[in-house]
């Protein structure tokens, strides 16, 4: 009981002297996934704002693709991956306007960005 009283007294005392006990909410990130290729993109996989993996339908004619969303998830699992028909393919992960990851591959290997 003495420990509980001490913690409550300390919290009330800290608040009385202007200390804040509130935890500031995390500012949401603006996330942009960008895929580009010299040839049509054949596959795109990405993770949405809730952390769910998504397979993006492709029509076999797209050379670029982009998706943007906001996320306030702590330690978010951002991820995008793409393949092209044997050509170079580049993925970019842009968070709050800054390119945080960029990766280019050639051939049958997927370009993958996560961060």
Short mmCIF file of C-alpha atoms in Angstrom, two decimals:
data_model
loop_
_atom_site.label_atom_id
_atom_site.label_comp_id
_atom_site.label_asym_id
_atom_site.label_seq_id
_atom_site.Cartn_x
_atom_site.Cartn_y
_atom_site.Cartn_z
CA UNK A 1 0.00 0.00 0.00
CA UNK A 2 2.87 2.37 0.74
CA UNK A 3 4.29 1.85 -2.75
CA UNK A 4 0.96 2.74 -4.38
CA UNK A 5 0.65 5.90 -2.30
CA UNK A 6 4.21 6.91 -3.20
CA UNK A 7 3.60 6.46 -6.95
CA UNK A 8 0.36 8.44 -6.85
CA UNK A 9 2.00 11.21 -4.82
CA UNK A 10 4.94 11.34 -7.25
CA UNK A 11 2.62 11.53 -10.25
CA UNK A 12 0.49 14.27 -8.68
CA UNK A 13 3.61 16.16 -7.60
CA UNK A 14 5.14 15.95 -11.09
CA UNK A 15 1.94 17.25 -12.64
CA UNK A 16 1.78 20.09 -10.13
CA UNK A 17 5.25 21.24 -11.22
CA UNK A 18 4.34 21.29 -14.90
CA UNK A 19 5.60 17.88 -15.99
CA UNK A 20 3.37 16.13 -18.48
CA UNK A 21 2.41 12.52 -18.00
CA UNK A 22 0.64 12.26 -21.35
CA UNK A 23 2.33 10.29 -24.09
CA UNK A 24 2.38 12.27 -27.32
CA UNK A 25 0.77 10.43 -30.23
CA UNK A 26 3.05 9.48 -33.10
CA UNK A 27 2.82 11.79 -36.10
CA UNK A 28 1.49 9.77 -39.04
CA UNK A 29 3.94 8.95 -41.83
CA UNK A 30 3.07 9.71 -45.43
CA UNK A 31 4.29 6.68 -47.35
CA UNK A 32 4.78 6.44 -51.11
CA UNK A 33 5.68 3.24 -52.93
CA UNK A 34 6.97 3.76 -56.50
CA UNK A 35 7.77 1.07 -59.07
CA UNK A 36 9.30 1.78 -62.49
CA UNK A 37 10.63 -0.40 -65.30
CA UNK A 38 11.75 -0.18 -68.93
CA UNK A 39 9.38 -3.04 -69.75
CA UNK A 40 5.94 -3.99 -68.45
CA UNK A 41 5.70 -4.81 -64.75
CA UNK A 42 4.65 -8.44 -64.23
CA UNK A 43 4.14 -8.60 -60.44
CA UNK A 44 3.74 -6.18 -57.51
CA UNK A 45 3.41 -7.10 -53.84
CA UNK A 46 3.10 -4.49 -51.10
CA UNK A 47 2.16 -4.06 -47.45
CA UNK A 48 -0.71 -1.70 -46.60
CA UNK A 49 -1.09 0.70 -43.66
CA UNK A 50 -2.43 -2.11 -41.44
CA UNK A 51 0.47 -4.45 -42.26
CA UNK A 52 -1.50 -6.73 -44.61
CA UNK A 53 0.29 -8.06 -47.70
CA UNK A 54 -1.38 -7.21 -51.00
CA UNK A 55 -0.83 -8.54 -54.52
CA UNK A 56 -1.45 -5.70 -56.95
CA UNK A 57 -3.23 -6.69 -60.17
CA UNK A 58 -1.12 -5.81 -63.23
CA UNK A 59 -2.37 -5.64 -66.81
CA UNK A 60 0.93 -6.35 -68.57
CA UNK A 61 1.23 -2.83 -70.00
CA UNK A 62 2.21 -0.71 -66.98
CA UNK A 63 5.78 0.58 -66.78
CA UNK A 64 5.15 2.58 -63.58
CA UNK A 65 3.00 2.18 -60.49
CA UNK A 66 2.64 4.26 -57.33
CA UNK A 67 0.62 4.00 -54.14
CA UNK A 68 0.45 6.45 -51.25
CA UNK A 69 -1.08 6.19 -47.78
CA UNK A 70 -0.65 7.47 -44.24
CA UNK A 71 0.25 5.30 -41.28
CA UNK A 72 0.50 5.98 -37.56
CA UNK A 73 1.63 2.46 -36.68
CA UNK A 74 4.65 2.36 -34.36
CA UNK A 75 7.57 0.53 -36.03
CA UNK A 76 5.67 0.05 -39.30
CA UNK A 77 6.51 -2.83 -41.64
CA UNK A 78 6.67 -0.93 -44.96
CA UNK A 79 7.32 -3.22 -47.92
CA UNK A 80 7.02 -3.19 -51.71
CA UNK A 81 8.39 -5.63 -54.29
CA UNK A 82 8.06 -5.87 -58.08
CA UNK A 83 9.19 -7.89 -61.08
CA UNK A 84 9.38 -7.03 -64.76
CA UNK A 85 9.58 -9.09 -67.93
CA UNK A 86 13.35 -9.59 -67.79
CA UNK A 87 14.16 -5.87 -67.69
CA UNK A 88 15.47 -3.60 -64.97
CA UNK A 89 12.87 -2.79 -62.34
CA UNK A 90 13.26 -0.22 -59.57
CA UNK A 91 11.34 0.14 -56.32
CA UNK A 92 11.40 3.20 -54.09
CA UNK A 93 10.12 3.58 -50.56
CA UNK A 94 9.53 7.27 -49.82
CA UNK A 95 8.56 8.28 -46.29
CA UNK A 96 7.55 11.87 -45.54
CA UNK A 97 9.04 13.03 -48.84
CA UNK A 98 12.43 11.36 -48.33
CA UNK A 99 13.62 8.33 -50.32
CA UNK A 100 14.50 5.90 -47.55
CA UNK A 101 15.12 2.81 -49.71
CA UNK A 102 15.74 2.36 -53.43
CA UNK A 103 16.62 -0.91 -55.13
CA UNK A 104 17.05 -1.91 -58.78
CA UNK A 105 17.38 -5.44 -60.16
CA UNK A 106 17.58 -6.90 -63.64
CA UNK A 107 16.28 -10.21 -64.96
CA UNK A 108 13.81 -12.47 -63.19
CA UNK A 109 14.73 -11.24 -59.69
CA UNK A 110 12.28 -8.96 -57.88
CA UNK A 111 13.32 -5.52 -56.69
CA UNK A 112 12.43 -5.29 -53.00
CA UNK A 113 12.25 -2.31 -50.66
CA UNK A 114 11.44 -2.56 -46.97
CA UNK A 115 11.94 -0.27 -44.06
#
